[in-house]
mmCIF file of C-alpha atoms in Angstrom:
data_model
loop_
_atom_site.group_PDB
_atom_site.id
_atom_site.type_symbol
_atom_site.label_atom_id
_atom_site.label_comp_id
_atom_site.label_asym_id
_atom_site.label_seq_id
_atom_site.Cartn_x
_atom_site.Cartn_y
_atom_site.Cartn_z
ATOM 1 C CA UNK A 1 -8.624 -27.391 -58.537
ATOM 2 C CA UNK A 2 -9.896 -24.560 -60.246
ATOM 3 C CA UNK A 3 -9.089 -23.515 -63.862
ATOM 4 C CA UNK A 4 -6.187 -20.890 -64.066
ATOM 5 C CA UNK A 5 -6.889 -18.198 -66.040
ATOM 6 C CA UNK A 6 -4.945 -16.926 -69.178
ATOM 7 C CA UNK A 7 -5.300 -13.195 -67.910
ATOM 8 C CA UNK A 8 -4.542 -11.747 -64.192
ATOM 9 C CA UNK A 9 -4.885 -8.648 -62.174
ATOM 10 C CA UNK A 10 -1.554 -7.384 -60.962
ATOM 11 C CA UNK A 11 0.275 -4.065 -60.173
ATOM 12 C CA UNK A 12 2.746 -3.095 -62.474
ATOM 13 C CA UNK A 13 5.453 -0.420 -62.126
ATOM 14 C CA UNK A 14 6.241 0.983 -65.238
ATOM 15 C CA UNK A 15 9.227 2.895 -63.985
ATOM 16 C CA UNK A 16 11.553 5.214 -61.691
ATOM 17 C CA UNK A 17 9.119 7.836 -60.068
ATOM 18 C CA UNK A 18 6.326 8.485 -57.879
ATOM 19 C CA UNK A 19 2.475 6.721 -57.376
ATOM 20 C CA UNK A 20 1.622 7.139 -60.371
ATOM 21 C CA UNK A 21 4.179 4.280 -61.754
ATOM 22 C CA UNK A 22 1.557 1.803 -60.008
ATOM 23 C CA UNK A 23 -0.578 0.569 -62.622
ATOM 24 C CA UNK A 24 -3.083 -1.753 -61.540
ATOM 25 C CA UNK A 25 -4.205 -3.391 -64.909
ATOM 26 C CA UNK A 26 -4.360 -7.251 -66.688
ATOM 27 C CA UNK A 27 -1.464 -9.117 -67.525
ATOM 28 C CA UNK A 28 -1.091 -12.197 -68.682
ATOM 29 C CA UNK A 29 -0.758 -15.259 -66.087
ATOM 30 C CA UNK A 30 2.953 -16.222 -66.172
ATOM 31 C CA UNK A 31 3.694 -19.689 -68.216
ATOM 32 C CA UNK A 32 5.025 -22.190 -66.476
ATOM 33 C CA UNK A 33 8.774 -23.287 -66.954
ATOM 34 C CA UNK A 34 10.632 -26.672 -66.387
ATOM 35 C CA UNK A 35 11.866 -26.461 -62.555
ATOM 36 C CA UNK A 36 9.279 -23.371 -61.735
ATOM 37 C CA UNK A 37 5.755 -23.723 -59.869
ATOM 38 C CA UNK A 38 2.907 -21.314 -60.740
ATOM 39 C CA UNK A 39 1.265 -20.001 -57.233
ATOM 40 C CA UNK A 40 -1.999 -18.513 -56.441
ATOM 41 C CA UNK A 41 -0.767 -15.475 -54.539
ATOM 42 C CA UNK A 42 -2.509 -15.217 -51.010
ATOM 43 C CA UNK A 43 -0.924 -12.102 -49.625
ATOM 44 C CA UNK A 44 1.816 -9.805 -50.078
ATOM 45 C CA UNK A 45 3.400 -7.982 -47.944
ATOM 46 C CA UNK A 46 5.019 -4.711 -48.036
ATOM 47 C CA UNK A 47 8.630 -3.657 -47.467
ATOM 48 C CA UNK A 48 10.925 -0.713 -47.940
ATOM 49 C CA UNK A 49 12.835 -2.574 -50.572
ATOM 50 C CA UNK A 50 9.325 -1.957 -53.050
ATOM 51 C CA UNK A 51 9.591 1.699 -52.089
ATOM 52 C CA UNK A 52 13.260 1.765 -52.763
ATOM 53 C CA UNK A 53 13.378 -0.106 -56.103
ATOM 54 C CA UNK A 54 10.359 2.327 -57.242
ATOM 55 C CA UNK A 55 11.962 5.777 -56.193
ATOM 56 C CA UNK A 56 15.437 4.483 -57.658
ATOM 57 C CA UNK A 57 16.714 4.790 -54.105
ATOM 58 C CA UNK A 58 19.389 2.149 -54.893
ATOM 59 C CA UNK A 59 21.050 4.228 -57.636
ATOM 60 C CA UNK A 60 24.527 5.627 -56.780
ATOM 61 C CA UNK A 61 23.874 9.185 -57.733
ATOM 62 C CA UNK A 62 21.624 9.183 -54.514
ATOM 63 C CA UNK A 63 22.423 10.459 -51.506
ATOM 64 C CA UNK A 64 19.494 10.859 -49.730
ATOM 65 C CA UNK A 65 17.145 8.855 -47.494
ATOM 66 C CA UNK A 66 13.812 6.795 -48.295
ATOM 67 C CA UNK A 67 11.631 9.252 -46.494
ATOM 68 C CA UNK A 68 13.578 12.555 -47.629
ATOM 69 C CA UNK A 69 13.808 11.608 -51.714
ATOM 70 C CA UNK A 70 10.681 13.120 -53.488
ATOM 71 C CA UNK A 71 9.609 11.595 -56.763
ATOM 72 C CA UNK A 72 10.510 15.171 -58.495
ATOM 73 C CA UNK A 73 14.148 14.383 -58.008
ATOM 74 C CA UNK A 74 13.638 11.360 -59.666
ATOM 75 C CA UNK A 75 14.795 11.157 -63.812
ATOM 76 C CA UNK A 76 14.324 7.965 -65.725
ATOM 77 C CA UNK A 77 17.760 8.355 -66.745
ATOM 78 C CA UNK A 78 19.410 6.956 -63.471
ATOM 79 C CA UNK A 79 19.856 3.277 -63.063
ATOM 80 C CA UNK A 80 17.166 2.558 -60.316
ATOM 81 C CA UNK A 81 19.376 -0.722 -59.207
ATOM 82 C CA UNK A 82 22.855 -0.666 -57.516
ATOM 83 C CA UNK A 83 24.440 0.223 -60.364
ATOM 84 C CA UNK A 84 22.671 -1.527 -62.793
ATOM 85 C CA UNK A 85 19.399 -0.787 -64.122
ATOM 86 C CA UNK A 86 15.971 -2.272 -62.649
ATOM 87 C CA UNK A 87 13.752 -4.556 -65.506
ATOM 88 C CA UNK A 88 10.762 -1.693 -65.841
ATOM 89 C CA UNK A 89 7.680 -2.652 -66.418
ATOM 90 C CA UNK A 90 7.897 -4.870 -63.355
ATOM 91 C CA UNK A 91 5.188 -6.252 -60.603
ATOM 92 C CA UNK A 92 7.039 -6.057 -57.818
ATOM 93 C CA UNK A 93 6.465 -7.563 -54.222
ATOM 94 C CA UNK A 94 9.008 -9.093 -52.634
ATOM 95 C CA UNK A 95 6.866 -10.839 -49.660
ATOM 96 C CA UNK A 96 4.877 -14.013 -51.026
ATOM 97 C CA UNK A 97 2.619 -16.231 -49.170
ATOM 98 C CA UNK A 98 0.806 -18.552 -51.848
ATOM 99 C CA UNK A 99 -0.445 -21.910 -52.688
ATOM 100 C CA UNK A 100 1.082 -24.110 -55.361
ATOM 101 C CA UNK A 101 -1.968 -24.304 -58.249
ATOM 102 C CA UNK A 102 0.745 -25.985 -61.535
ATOM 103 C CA UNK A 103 3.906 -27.203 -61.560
ATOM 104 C CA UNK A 104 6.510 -27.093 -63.799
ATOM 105 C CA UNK A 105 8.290 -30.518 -63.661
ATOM 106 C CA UNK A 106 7.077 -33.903 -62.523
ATOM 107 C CA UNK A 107 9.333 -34.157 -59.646
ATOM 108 C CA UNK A 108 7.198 -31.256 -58.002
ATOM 109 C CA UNK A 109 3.887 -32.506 -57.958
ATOM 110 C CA UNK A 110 4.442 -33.129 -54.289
ATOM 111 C CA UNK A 111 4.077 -29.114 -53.918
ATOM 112 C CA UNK A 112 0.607 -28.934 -55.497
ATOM 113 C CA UNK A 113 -2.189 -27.422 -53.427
ATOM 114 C CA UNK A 114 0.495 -26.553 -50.640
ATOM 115 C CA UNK A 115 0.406 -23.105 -48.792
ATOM 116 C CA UNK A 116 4.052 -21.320 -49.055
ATOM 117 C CA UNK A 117 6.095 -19.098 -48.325
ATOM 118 C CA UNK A 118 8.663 -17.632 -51.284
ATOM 119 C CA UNK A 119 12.285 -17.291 -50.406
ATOM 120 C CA UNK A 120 12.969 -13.944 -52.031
ATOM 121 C CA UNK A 121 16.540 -13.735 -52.031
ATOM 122 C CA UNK A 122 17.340 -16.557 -54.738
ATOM 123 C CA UNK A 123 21.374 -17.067 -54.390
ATOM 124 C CA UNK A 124 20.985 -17.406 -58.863
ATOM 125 C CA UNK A 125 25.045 -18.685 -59.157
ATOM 126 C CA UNK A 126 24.439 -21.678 -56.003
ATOM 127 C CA UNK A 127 25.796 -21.165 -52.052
ATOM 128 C CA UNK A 128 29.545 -20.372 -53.412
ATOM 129 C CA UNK A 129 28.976 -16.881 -55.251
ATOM 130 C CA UNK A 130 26.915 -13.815 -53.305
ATOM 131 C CA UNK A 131 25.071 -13.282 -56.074
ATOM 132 C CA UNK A 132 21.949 -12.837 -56.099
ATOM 133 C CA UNK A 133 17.988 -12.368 -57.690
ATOM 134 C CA UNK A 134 15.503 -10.730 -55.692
ATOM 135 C CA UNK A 135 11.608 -11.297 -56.116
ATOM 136 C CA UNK A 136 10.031 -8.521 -57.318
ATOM 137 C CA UNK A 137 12.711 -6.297 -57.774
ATOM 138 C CA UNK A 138 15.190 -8.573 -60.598
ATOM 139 C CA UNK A 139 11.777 -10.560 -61.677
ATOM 140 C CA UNK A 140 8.114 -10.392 -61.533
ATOM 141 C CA UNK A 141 6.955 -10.827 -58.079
ATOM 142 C CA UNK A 142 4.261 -11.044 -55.780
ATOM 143 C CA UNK A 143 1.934 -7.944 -56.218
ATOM 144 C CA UNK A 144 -0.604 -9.717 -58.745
ATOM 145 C CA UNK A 145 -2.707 -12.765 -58.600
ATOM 146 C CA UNK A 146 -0.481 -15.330 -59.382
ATOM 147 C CA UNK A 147 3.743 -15.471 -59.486
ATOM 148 C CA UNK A 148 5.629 -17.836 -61.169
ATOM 149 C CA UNK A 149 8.877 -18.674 -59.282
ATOM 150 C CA UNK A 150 11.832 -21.528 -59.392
ATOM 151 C CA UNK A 151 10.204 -24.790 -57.185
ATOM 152 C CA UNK A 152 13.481 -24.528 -54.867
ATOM 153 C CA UNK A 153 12.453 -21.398 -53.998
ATOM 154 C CA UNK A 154 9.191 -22.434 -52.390
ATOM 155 C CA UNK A 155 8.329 -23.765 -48.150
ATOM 156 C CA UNK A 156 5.564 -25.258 -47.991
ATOM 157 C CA UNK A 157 4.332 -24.091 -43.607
ATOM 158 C CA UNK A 158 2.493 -26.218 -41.616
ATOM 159 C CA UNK A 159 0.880 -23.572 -39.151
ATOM 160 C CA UNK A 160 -2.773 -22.239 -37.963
ATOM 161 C CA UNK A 161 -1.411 -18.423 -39.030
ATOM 162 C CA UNK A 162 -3.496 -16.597 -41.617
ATOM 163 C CA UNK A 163 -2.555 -15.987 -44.718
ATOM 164 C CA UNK A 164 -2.133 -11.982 -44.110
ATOM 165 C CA UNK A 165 -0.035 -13.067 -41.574
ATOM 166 C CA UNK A 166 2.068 -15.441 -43.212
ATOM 167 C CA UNK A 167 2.390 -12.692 -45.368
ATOM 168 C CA UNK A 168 4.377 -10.360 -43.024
ATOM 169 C CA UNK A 169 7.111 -13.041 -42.929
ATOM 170 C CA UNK A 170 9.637 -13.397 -45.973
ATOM 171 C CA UNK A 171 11.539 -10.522 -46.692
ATOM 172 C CA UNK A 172 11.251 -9.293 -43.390
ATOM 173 C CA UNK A 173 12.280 -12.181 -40.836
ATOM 174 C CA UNK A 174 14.860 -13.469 -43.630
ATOM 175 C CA UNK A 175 16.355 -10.477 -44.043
ATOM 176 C CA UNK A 176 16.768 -10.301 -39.825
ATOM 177 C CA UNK A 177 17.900 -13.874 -39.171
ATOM 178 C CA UNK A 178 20.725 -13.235 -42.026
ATOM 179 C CA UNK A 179 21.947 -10.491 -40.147
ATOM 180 C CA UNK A 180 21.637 -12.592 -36.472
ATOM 181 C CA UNK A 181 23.493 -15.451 -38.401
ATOM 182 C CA UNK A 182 25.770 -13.422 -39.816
ATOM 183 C CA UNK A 183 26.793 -11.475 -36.866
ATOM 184 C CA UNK A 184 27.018 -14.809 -34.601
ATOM 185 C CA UNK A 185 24.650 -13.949 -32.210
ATOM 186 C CA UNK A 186 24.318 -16.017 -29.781
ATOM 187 C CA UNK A 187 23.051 -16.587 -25.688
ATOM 188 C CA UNK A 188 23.692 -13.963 -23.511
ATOM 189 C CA UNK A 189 24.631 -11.407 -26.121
ATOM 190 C CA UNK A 190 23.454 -7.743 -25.692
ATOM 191 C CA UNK A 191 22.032 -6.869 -28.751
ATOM 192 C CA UNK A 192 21.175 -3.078 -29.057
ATOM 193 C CA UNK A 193 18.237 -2.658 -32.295
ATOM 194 C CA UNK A 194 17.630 0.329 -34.030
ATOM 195 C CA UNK A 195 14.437 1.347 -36.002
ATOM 196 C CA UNK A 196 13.076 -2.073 -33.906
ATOM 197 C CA UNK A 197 9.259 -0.918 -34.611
ATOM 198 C CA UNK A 198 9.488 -1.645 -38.390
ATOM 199 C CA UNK A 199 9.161 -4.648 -40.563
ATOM 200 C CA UNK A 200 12.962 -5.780 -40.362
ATOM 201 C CA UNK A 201 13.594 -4.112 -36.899
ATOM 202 C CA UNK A 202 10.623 -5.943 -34.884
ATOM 203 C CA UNK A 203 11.938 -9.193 -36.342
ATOM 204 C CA UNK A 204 15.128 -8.670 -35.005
ATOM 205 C CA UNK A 205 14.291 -8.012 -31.896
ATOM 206 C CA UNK A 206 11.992 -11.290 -32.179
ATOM 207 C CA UNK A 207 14.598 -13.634 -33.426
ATOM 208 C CA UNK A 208 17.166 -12.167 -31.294
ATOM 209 C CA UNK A 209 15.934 -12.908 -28.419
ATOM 210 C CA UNK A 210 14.695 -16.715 -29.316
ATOM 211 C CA UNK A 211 18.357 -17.061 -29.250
ATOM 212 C CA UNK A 212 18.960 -15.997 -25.797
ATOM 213 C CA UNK A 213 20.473 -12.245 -26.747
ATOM 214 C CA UNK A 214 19.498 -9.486 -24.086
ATOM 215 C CA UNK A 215 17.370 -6.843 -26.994
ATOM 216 C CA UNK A 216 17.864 -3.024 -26.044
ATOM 217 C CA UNK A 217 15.169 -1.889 -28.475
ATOM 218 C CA UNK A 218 15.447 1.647 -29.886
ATOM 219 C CA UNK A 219 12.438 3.100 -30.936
ATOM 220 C CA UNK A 220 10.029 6.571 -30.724
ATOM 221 C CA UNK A 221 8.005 7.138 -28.378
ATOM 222 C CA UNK A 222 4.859 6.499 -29.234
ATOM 223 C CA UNK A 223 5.740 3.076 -30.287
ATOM 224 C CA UNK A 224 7.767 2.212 -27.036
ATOM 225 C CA UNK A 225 4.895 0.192 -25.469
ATOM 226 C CA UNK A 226 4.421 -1.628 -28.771
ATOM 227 C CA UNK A 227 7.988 -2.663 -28.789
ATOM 228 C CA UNK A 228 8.434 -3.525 -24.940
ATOM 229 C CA UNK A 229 5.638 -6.288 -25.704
ATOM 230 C CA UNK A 230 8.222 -7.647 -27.874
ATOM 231 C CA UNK A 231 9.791 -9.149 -23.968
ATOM 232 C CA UNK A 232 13.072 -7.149 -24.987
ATOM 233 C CA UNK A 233 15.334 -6.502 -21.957
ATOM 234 C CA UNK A 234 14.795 -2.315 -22.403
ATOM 235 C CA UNK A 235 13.436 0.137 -24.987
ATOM 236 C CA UNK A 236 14.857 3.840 -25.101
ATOM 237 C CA UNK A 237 13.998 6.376 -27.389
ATOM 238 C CA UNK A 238 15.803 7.205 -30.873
ATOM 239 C CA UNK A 239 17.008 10.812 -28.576
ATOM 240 C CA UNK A 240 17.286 8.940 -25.426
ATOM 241 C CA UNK A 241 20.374 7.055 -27.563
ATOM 242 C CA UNK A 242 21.968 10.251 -28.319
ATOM 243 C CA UNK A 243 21.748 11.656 -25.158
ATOM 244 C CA UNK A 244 23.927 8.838 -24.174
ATOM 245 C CA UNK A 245 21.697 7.089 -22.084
ATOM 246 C CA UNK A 246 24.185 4.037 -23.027
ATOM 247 C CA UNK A 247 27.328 3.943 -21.909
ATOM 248 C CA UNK A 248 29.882 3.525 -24.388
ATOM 249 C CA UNK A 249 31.744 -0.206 -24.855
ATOM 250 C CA UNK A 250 28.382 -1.382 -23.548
ATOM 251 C CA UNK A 251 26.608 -3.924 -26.266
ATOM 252 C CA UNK A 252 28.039 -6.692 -28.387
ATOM 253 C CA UNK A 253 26.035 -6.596 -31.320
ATOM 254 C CA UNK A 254 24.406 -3.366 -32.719
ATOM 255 C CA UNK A 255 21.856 -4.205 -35.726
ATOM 256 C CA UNK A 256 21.302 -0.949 -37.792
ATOM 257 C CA UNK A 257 19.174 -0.667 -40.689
ATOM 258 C CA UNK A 258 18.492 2.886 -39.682
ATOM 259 C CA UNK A 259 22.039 4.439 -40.536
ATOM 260 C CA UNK A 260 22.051 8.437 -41.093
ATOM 261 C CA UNK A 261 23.721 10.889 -39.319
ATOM 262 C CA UNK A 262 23.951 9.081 -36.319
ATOM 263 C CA UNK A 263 25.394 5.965 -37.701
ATOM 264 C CA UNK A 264 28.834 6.371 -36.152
ATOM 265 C CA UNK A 265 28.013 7.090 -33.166
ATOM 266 C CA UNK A 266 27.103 2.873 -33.071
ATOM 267 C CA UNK A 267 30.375 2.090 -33.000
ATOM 268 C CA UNK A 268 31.020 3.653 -29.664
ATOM 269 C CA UNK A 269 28.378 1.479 -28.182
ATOM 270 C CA UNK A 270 29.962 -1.807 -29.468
ATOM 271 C CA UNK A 271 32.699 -3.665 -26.887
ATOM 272 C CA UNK A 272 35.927 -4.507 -27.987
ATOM 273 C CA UNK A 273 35.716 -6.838 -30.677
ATOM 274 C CA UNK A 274 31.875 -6.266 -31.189
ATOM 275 C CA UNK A 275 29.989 -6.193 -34.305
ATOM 276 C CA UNK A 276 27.654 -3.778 -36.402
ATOM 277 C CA UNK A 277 25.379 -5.223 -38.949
ATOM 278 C CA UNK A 278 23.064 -3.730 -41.650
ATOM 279 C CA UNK A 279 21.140 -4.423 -44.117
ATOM 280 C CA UNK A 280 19.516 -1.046 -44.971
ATOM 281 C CA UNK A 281 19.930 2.706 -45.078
ATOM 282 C CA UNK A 282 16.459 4.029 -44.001
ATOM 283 C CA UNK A 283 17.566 7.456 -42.513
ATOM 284 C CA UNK A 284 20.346 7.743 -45.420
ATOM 285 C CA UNK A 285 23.267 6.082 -46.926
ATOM 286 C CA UNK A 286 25.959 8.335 -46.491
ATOM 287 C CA UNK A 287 27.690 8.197 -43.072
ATOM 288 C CA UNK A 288 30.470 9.127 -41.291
ATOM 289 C CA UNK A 289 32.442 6.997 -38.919
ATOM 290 C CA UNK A 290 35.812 7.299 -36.999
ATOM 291 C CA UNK A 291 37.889 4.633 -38.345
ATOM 292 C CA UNK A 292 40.214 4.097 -35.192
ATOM 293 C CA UNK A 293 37.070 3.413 -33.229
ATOM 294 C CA UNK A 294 36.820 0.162 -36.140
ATOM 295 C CA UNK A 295 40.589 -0.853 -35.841
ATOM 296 C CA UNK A 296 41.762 0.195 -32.356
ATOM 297 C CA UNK A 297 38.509 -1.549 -30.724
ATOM 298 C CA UNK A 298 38.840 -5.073 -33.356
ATOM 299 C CA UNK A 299 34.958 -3.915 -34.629
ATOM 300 C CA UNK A 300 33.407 -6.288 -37.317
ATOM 301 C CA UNK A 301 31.042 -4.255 -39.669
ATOM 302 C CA UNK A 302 28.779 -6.536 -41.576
ATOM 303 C CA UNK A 303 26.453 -5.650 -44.801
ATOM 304 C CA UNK A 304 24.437 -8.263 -45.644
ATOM 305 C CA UNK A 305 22.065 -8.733 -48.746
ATOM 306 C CA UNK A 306 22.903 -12.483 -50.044
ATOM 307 C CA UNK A 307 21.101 -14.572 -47.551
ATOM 308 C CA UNK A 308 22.850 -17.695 -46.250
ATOM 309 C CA UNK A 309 21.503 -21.508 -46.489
ATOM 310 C CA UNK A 310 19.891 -22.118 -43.245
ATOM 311 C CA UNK A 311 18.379 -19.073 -42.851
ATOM 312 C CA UNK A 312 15.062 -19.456 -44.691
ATOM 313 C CA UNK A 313 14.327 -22.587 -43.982
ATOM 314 C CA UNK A 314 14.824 -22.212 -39.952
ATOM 315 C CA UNK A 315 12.670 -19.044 -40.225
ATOM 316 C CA UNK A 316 10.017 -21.481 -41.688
ATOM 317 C CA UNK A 317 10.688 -23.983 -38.581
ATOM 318 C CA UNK A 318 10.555 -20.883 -35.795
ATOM 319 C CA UNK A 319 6.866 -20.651 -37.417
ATOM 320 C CA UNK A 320 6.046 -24.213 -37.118
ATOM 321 C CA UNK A 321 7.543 -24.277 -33.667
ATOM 322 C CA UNK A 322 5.430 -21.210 -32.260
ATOM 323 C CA UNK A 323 8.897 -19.481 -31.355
ATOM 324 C CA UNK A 324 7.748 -16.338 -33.193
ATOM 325 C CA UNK A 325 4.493 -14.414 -33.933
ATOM 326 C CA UNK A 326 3.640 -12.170 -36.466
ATOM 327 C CA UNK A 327 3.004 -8.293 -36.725
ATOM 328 C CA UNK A 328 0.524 -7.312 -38.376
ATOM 329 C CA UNK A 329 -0.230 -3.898 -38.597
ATOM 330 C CA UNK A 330 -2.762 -3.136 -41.458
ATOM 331 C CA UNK A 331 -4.207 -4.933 -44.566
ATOM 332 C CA UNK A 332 -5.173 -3.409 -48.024
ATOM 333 C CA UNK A 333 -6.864 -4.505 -50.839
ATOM 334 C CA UNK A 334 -3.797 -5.163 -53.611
ATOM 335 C CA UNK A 335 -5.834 -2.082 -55.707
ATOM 336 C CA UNK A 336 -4.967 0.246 -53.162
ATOM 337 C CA UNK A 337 -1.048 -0.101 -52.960
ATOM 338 C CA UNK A 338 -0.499 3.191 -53.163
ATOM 339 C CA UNK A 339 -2.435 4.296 -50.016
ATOM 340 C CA UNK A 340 -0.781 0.830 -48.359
ATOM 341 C CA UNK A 341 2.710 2.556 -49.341
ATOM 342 C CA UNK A 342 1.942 5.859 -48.218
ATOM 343 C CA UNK A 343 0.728 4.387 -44.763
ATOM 344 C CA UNK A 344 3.832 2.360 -44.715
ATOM 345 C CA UNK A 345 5.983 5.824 -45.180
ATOM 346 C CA UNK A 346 4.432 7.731 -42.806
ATOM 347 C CA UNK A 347 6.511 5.096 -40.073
ATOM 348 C CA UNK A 348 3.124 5.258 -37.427
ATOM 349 C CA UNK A 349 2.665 1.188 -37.376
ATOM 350 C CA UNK A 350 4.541 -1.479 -35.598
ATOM 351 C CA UNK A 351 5.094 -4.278 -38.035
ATOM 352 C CA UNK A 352 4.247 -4.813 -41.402
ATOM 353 C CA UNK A 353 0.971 -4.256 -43.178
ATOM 354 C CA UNK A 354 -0.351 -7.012 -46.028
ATOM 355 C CA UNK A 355 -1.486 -6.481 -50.007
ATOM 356 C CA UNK A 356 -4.674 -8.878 -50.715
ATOM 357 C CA UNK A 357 -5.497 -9.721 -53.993
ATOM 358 C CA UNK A 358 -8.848 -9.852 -55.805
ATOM 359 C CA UNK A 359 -10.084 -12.979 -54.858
ATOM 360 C CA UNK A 360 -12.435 -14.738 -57.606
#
């Protein structure tokens, strides 16, 4: 095993704003802890929840969407966090595939040398409370060339995927099996998937239908081939859906991380006693629904952030199984983050694209 060095490359936001809050300079290495396991990071991937945390999308003074909030709105006065302010300077990078170079505590010597995947939700009170700490947006994460993180947190995977593709996994396909689990999807459901080209969206439709769900995948144009490959039952366009293509009281299940304008329109879709879950507010946060189409049709509506037990660890057995593939759209050097981010705003890729880190 190599010597771990006291110093590290990593990218550090310093705070609220735009690009130029990605620093990519030294830092120390992160000292080990009792309970915690030092990893060599192997790839990180990249997610809207980076983008969020860095624009301050999460604050409650903000009303807008990802894509429309420019870094000129942005004032280092507002929280950054839901309602509570985010740790500045941070790394961030909330996707984590690395191998285990030190360990904390005896009883995790086991875990040396493994290749892993990170849970990134970490449920910090145990199973019983919702709350929660997030990798790389409450503490340091994966954006640098080593992370330090709590050994229970850790999977080691026994596959023959690469490491950039191991790396499109975490917060991604946890994030969409929470939602499946939540919502009780199950055989034979119809399943109707917005945004289904992105990161969280794609995954969905994925682990959908390994359960047995019939996927209507929603999607542009251009990406509509991408998506059918997916073996989803039918893909229609984003205006296709508001045409009303779909008749209403048609699906059981609508998974929306897309929200927006359109949002309410969703529940007309759902069947008596049908379900809407979400996990994120790409399009915008503030909706408007009709609230007797949520009491007089017995709708459930779901938000979901605090990931359940299972769900991590069977994500990590759908690997090993070969029951789900990765997307891979792009890879960048972990230097160039903030042309990686800009290609992931610009919504043209199926997937998720992959940080690399100087490799020594």
């Amino acid at each position: 095993m190599s010597t771990i060095p006291r110093t590290m490359k990593a990218v550090v936001t310093k705070s609220n704003g735009g690009y130029e809050q990605l620093q990519y300079q030294d830092v120390p290495v992160p000292e080990l802890l009792p309970g915690t396991v030092l990893l060599k990071v192997l790839s990180a991937g990249v997610n809207n929840t980076d983008i969020n945390t860095r624009l301050g999308w999460y604050a409650a003074k903000v009303k807008k969407g990802t894509l429309a909030l420019s870094s000129g709105e942005i004032d280092n006065s507002m929280d950054g966090g839901w309602k509570e302010r985010t740790p500045f300077p941070l790394i961030q990078g909330t996707d984590c595939c690395g191998r285990v170079v030190a360990v904390g505590s005896g009883q995790d010597a086991h875990l040396l040398n493994s290749r892993v995947l990170v849970r990134p939700c970490m449920r910090s009170s145990g199973w019983e409370s919702l709350e929660t700490i997030w990798l790389g947006s409450d503490c340091d994460g994966a954006f640098a060339e080593y992370v330090r993180v709590p050994s229970p947190e850790v999977f080691p995977v026994d596959c023959e995927w690469s490491d950039e593709e191991l790396g499109t996994i975490p917060c991604a396909y946890g994030t969409a099996e929470n939602m499946l689990h939540r919502a009780s999807v199950q055989d034979g459901d119809i399943v109707l998937v917005r945004g289904s080209s992105g990161g969280v969206g794609s995954a969905v439709v994925q682990l959908a239908g390994r359960r047995g769900a019939r996927v209507i995948a929603v999607t542009s144009k251009g990406k509509k081939r991408e998506v059918a490959s997916l073996a989803v039952e039918r893909v229609i366009t984003h205006e296709e859906l508001a045409s009303g293509v779909l008749p209403s009281n048609s699906v059981d299940v609508v998974v929306d991380n897309v929200a927006g304008p359109d949002f309410g329109e969703m529940l007309n879709m759902l069947k008596r006693g049908g379900c809407l879950v979400t996990s994120g507010a790409i399009a915008g946060a503030q909706v408007t629904i009709d609230l007797r189409s949520l009491y007089l049709k017995d709708l459930r509506l779901i938000g979901c952030t605090a990931w359940a037990e299972p769900v991590f660890r069977d994500v990590i057995s759908y690997i090993e199984q070969g029951e789900i593939r990765p997307l891979l759209a792009g890879v960048f050097p972990m230097e160039e983050i903030a042309a990686a981010q800009q290609e992931f705003s610009r919504k043209h890729h199926v997937g998720k694209l992959v940080l690399l880190p100087h490799q020594v």
